[in-house]
Amino acid sequence: MEYRKLTQEELDKELSLASDYYKSNTGRPANFAYCDLRGLDFSKSLLRDATFEGALLEGVKLRGTFLGCSFVNSKMNGAGLNGTFEQCDFFRADLKSCNILNAEFSRTVLVETNLEDVYGKTTYFDKCIMCNSDFENAKLQQATITSCNLDNCVFNNALMSDAMFENNKMYDVDLSGSLINPKNFINNRISNNAFKNASIAIKREKEQRNDV
């Protein structure tokens, strides 16, 4: 695959046109499909209907607002997603080791997405479709996941003891080795055996009660 390498100057021109499109429908949506965007600055971006399909975004900091943007098959290893992502599509995107600190994902598709080793604090997922995604070794501190479809997701060895899960669909979810607090699972439709191997937080809680 041959990627088109953009300079910061070229990117800034694209972002200026995209900002006009976001605010007033003048200009046009940005097209970064199969572009090499590594090392570029996306601070305070306002993007609507932009495509990042197949783009190289390793280590890039994505700050700002992204509405209806496509990140399908993008490579985002180690990127910083610290903005608002609404009605976006991360189908089969590689977000391994991403920093999603204070990020908000709303009505967004994260299906078959690689989220291994992500770090998220006060991160919000609301009404997202997240089936068949991999959160192995993720650190989700004070994260809130509400009204999402998490069927067949893998949370092996994830640290989520203070993460809140509410009103989610969670059939065949794998929580093996994860650190969770079952009190933070509220009104979820979840498989009966989902907690089978996620006993660390539960055992610690019982041990603390028994010590009193």
Tab-separated table of C-alpha atoms in Angstrom:
chain	number	residue	atom	x	y	z
A	1	MET	CA	0.000	0.000	0.000
A	2	GLU	CA	1.364	3.431	-0.985
A	3	TYR	CA	0.479	6.251	1.407
A	4	ARG	CA	0.327	9.970	0.617
A	5	LYS	CA	2.524	11.878	3.056
A	6	LEU	CA	1.122	15.238	4.140
A	7	THR	CA	3.099	18.188	5.475
A	8	GLN	CA	1.806	20.313	8.347
A	9	GLU	CA	1.102	23.133	5.888
A	10	GLU	CA	-0.994	20.864	3.681
A	11	LEU	CA	-2.819	19.564	6.714
A	12	ASP	CA	-3.580	23.057	8.004
A	13	LYS	CA	-5.168	23.980	4.648
A	14	GLU	CA	-7.310	20.846	4.769
A	15	LEU	CA	-8.348	21.589	8.348
A	16	SER	CA	-9.285	25.164	7.448
A	17	LEU	CA	-11.605	23.993	4.657
A	18	ALA	CA	-12.977	21.257	6.897
A	19	SER	CA	-13.701	23.773	9.664
A	20	ASP	CA	-15.735	25.912	7.248
A	21	TYR	CA	-17.664	22.802	6.214
A	22	TYR	CA	-18.281	21.887	9.862
A	23	LYS	CA	-19.620	25.341	10.726
A	24	SER	CA	-21.553	26.386	7.631
A	25	ASN	CA	-21.489	23.658	4.946
A	26	THR	CA	-19.128	25.743	2.836
A	27	GLY	CA	-15.813	24.187	1.881
A	28	ARG	CA	-15.727	20.405	1.890
A	29	PRO	CA	-15.127	17.497	4.242
A	30	ALA	CA	-11.513	16.456	4.665
A	31	ASN	CA	-10.240	13.351	2.901
A	32	PHE	CA	-7.241	11.752	4.595
A	33	ALA	CA	-7.819	8.241	3.252
A	34	TYR	CA	-4.568	6.289	3.074
A	35	CYS	CA	-2.529	9.335	4.073
A	36	ASP	CA	0.578	9.247	6.248
A	37	LEU	CA	-0.299	11.723	8.993
A	38	ARG	CA	2.344	10.722	11.509
A	39	GLY	CA	4.015	13.606	13.321
A	40	LEU	CA	1.301	16.130	12.448
A	41	ASP	CA	-0.721	18.344	14.794
A	42	PHE	CA	-4.532	18.007	14.862
A	43	SER	CA	-5.081	20.275	17.882
A	44	LYS	CA	-8.550	21.831	18.189
A	45	SER	CA	-9.830	20.193	15.018
A	46	LEU	CA	-13.443	20.645	13.903
A	47	LEU	CA	-14.153	17.831	11.460
A	48	ARG	CA	-17.440	16.554	10.061
A	49	ASP	CA	-17.807	13.676	7.590
A	50	ALA	CA	-14.026	13.449	7.231
A	51	THR	CA	-12.466	10.148	6.191
A	52	PHE	CA	-9.312	8.713	7.713
A	53	GLU	CA	-9.857	5.294	6.163
A	54	GLY	CA	-6.642	3.278	6.167
A	55	ALA	CA	-4.632	6.307	7.322
A	56	LEU	CA	-1.409	6.113	9.320
A	57	LEU	CA	-2.020	7.939	12.594
A	58	GLU	CA	0.469	6.304	14.947
A	59	GLY	CA	1.345	8.681	17.764
A	60	VAL	CA	-0.854	11.506	16.429
A	61	LYS	CA	-2.787	13.638	18.929
A	62	LEU	CA	-6.426	14.012	17.877
A	63	ARG	CA	-7.981	16.833	19.886
A	64	GLY	CA	-11.190	18.620	19.038
A	65	THR	CA	-14.567	17.530	17.713
A	66	PHE	CA	-15.081	14.748	15.168
A	67	LEU	CA	-18.621	14.270	13.861
A	68	GLY	CA	-19.511	11.478	11.459
A	69	CYS	CA	-15.862	10.756	10.649
A	70	SER	CA	-14.584	7.410	9.355
A	71	PHE	CA	-11.454	5.824	10.843
A	72	VAL	CA	-12.118	2.427	9.259
A	73	ASN	CA	-8.962	0.275	9.096
A	74	SER	CA	-6.822	3.188	10.281
A	75	LYS	CA	-3.562	2.499	12.113
A	76	MET	CA	-3.560	4.545	15.304
A	77	ASN	CA	-1.114	2.682	17.557
A	78	GLY	CA	-0.081	4.957	20.417
A	79	ALA	CA	-2.230	7.871	19.254
A	80	GLY	CA	-3.920	10.304	21.623
A	81	LEU	CA	-7.689	10.493	21.177
A	82	ASN	CA	-8.574	13.274	23.574
A	83	GLY	CA	-11.572	14.825	21.865
A	84	THR	CA	-15.250	14.222	21.176
A	85	PHE	CA	-16.146	11.520	18.650
A	86	GLU	CA	-19.816	11.437	17.669
A	87	GLN	CA	-21.319	9.067	15.087
A	88	CYS	CA	-17.820	8.043	13.987
A	89	ASP	CA	-16.717	4.654	12.654
A	90	PHE	CA	-13.615	2.829	13.943
A	91	PHE	CA	-14.397	-0.522	12.321
A	92	ARG	CA	-11.261	-2.694	12.434
A	93	ALA	CA	-9.107	0.273	13.424
A	94	ASP	CA	-5.918	-0.412	15.378
A	95	LEU	CA	-6.018	1.686	18.552
A	96	LYS	CA	-3.504	-0.392	20.493
A	97	SER	CA	-1.800	1.548	23.305
A	98	CYS	CA	-3.841	4.672	22.573
A	99	ASN	CA	-4.378	7.346	25.197
A	100	ILE	CA	-8.110	8.088	25.377
A	101	LEU	CA	-7.915	10.382	28.401
A	102	ASN	CA	-11.100	12.477	28.806
A	103	ALA	CA	-12.372	11.306	25.414
A	104	GLU	CA	-16.077	11.056	24.631
A	105	PHE	CA	-17.449	8.487	22.184
A	106	SER	CA	-21.142	8.842	21.355
A	107	ARG	CA	-23.194	6.736	18.911
A	108	THR	CA	-19.903	5.524	17.492
A	109	VAL	CA	-18.975	2.195	15.906
A	110	LEU	CA	-16.000	0.368	17.444
A	111	VAL	CA	-16.571	-3.086	15.957
A	112	GLU	CA	-13.643	-5.532	15.685
A	113	THR	CA	-11.475	-2.693	16.946
A	114	ASN	CA	-8.106	-3.348	18.586
A	115	LEU	CA	-8.095	-1.506	21.923
A	116	GLU	CA	-5.393	-3.554	23.627
A	117	ASP	CA	-3.387	-1.666	26.243
A	118	VAL	CA	-5.413	1.543	25.877
A	119	TYR	CA	-5.308	4.000	28.757
A	120	GLY	CA	-8.485	5.884	29.500
A	121	LYS	CA	-9.390	8.028	32.483
A	122	THR	CA	-12.792	9.734	32.755
A	123	THR	CA	-13.535	8.354	29.298
A	124	TYR	CA	-17.162	8.094	28.182
A	125	PHE	CA	-18.770	5.619	25.792
A	126	ASP	CA	-22.477	6.236	25.187
A	127	LYS	CA	-24.775	4.339	22.804
A	128	CYS	CA	-21.809	2.843	20.934
A	129	ILE	CA	-21.652	-0.443	19.024
A	130	MET	CA	-18.494	-2.177	20.223
A	131	CYS	CA	-19.007	-5.856	19.343
A	132	ASN	CA	-16.037	-8.210	18.946
A	133	SER	CA	-13.499	-5.629	20.101
A	134	ASP	CA	-10.381	-6.398	22.136
A	135	PHE	CA	-9.694	-4.473	25.368
A	136	GLU	CA	-7.017	-6.853	26.649
A	137	ASN	CA	-4.782	-5.216	29.288
A	138	ALA	CA	-6.733	-1.958	28.971
A	139	LYS	CA	-6.631	0.515	31.859
A	140	LEU	CA	-10.027	2.198	32.097
A	141	GLN	CA	-10.007	4.368	35.201
A	142	GLN	CA	-13.251	6.137	36.108
A	143	ALA	CA	-14.564	5.256	32.661
A	144	THR	CA	-18.308	5.233	32.004
A	145	ILE	CA	-19.825	2.849	29.466
A	146	THR	CA	-23.586	3.240	29.031
A	147	SER	CA	-26.184	1.840	26.631
A	148	CYS	CA	-23.545	0.164	24.443
A	149	ASN	CA	-23.462	-3.181	22.659
A	150	LEU	CA	-20.413	-5.044	23.988
A	151	ASP	CA	-21.261	-8.531	22.731
A	152	ASN	CA	-18.212	-10.781	22.327
A	153	CYS	CA	-15.788	-8.168	23.619
A	154	VAL	CA	-12.585	-9.312	25.308
A	155	PHE	CA	-11.477	-7.587	28.528
A	156	ASN	CA	-8.750	-10.048	29.536
A	157	ASN	CA	-6.610	-8.647	32.376
A	158	ALA	CA	-8.171	-5.193	32.026
A	159	LEU	CA	-8.037	-2.847	35.029
A	160	MET	CA	-11.558	-1.507	35.471
A	161	SER	CA	-12.210	-1.550	39.216
A	162	ASP	CA	-13.785	1.922	39.185
A	163	ALA	CA	-15.304	1.782	35.682
A	164	MET	CA	-19.082	2.059	35.470
A	165	PHE	CA	-21.065	-0.265	33.168
A	166	GLU	CA	-24.754	0.612	32.896
A	167	ASN	CA	-27.570	-0.498	30.569
A	168	ASN	CA	-25.226	-2.351	28.207
A	169	LYS	CA	-25.705	-5.521	26.186
A	170	MET	CA	-22.848	-7.840	27.175
A	171	TYR	CA	-23.441	-11.367	25.904
A	172	ASP	CA	-20.392	-13.656	25.649
A	173	VAL	CA	-18.080	-11.022	27.093
A	174	ASP	CA	-14.704	-12.331	28.309
A	175	LEU	CA	-13.636	-10.737	31.602
A	176	SER	CA	-10.928	-13.300	32.418
A	177	GLY	CA	-8.344	-11.904	34.803
A	178	SER	CA	-9.877	-8.447	34.772
A	179	LEU	CA	-10.088	-6.282	37.873
A	180	ILE	CA	-13.695	-5.144	38.248
A	181	ASN	CA	-16.173	-4.098	40.875
A	182	PRO	CA	-19.486	-5.912	40.316
A	183	LYS	CA	-21.305	-3.098	42.134
A	184	ASN	CA	-20.505	-0.904	39.118
A	185	PHE	CA	-22.432	-3.209	36.750
A	186	ILE	CA	-25.986	-1.850	36.686
A	187	ASN	CA	-28.910	-3.046	34.558
A	188	ASN	CA	-26.743	-4.794	31.985
A	189	ARG	CA	-27.921	-7.714	29.869
A	190	ILE	CA	-25.003	-9.996	30.546
A	191	SER	CA	-24.189	-13.692	30.171
A	192	ASN	CA	-24.464	-15.652	33.397
A	193	ASN	CA	-20.847	-16.827	33.216
A	194	ALA	CA	-19.316	-13.436	32.358
A	195	PHE	CA	-17.844	-12.999	35.862
A	196	LYS	CA	-16.563	-16.570	36.072
A	197	ASN	CA	-12.874	-15.703	35.838
A	198	ALA	CA	-13.089	-12.038	36.861
A	199	SER	CA	-12.851	-12.745	40.549
A	200	ILE	CA	-9.975	-10.533	41.695
A	201	ALA	CA	-12.018	-7.511	42.764
A	202	ILE	CA	-14.803	-9.744	44.070
A	203	LYS	CA	-12.415	-11.799	46.217
A	204	ARG	CA	-10.688	-8.700	47.585
A	205	GLU	CA	-14.052	-7.215	48.486
A	206	LYS	CA	-15.082	-10.410	50.306
A	207	GLU	CA	-11.737	-10.612	52.091
A	208	GLN	CA	-12.079	-7.032	53.296
A	209	ARG	CA	-15.577	-7.705	54.624
A	210	ASN	CA	-14.376	-10.870	56.358
A	211	ASP	CA	-11.549	-8.959	58.041
A	212	VAL	CA	-13.956	-6.514	59.653
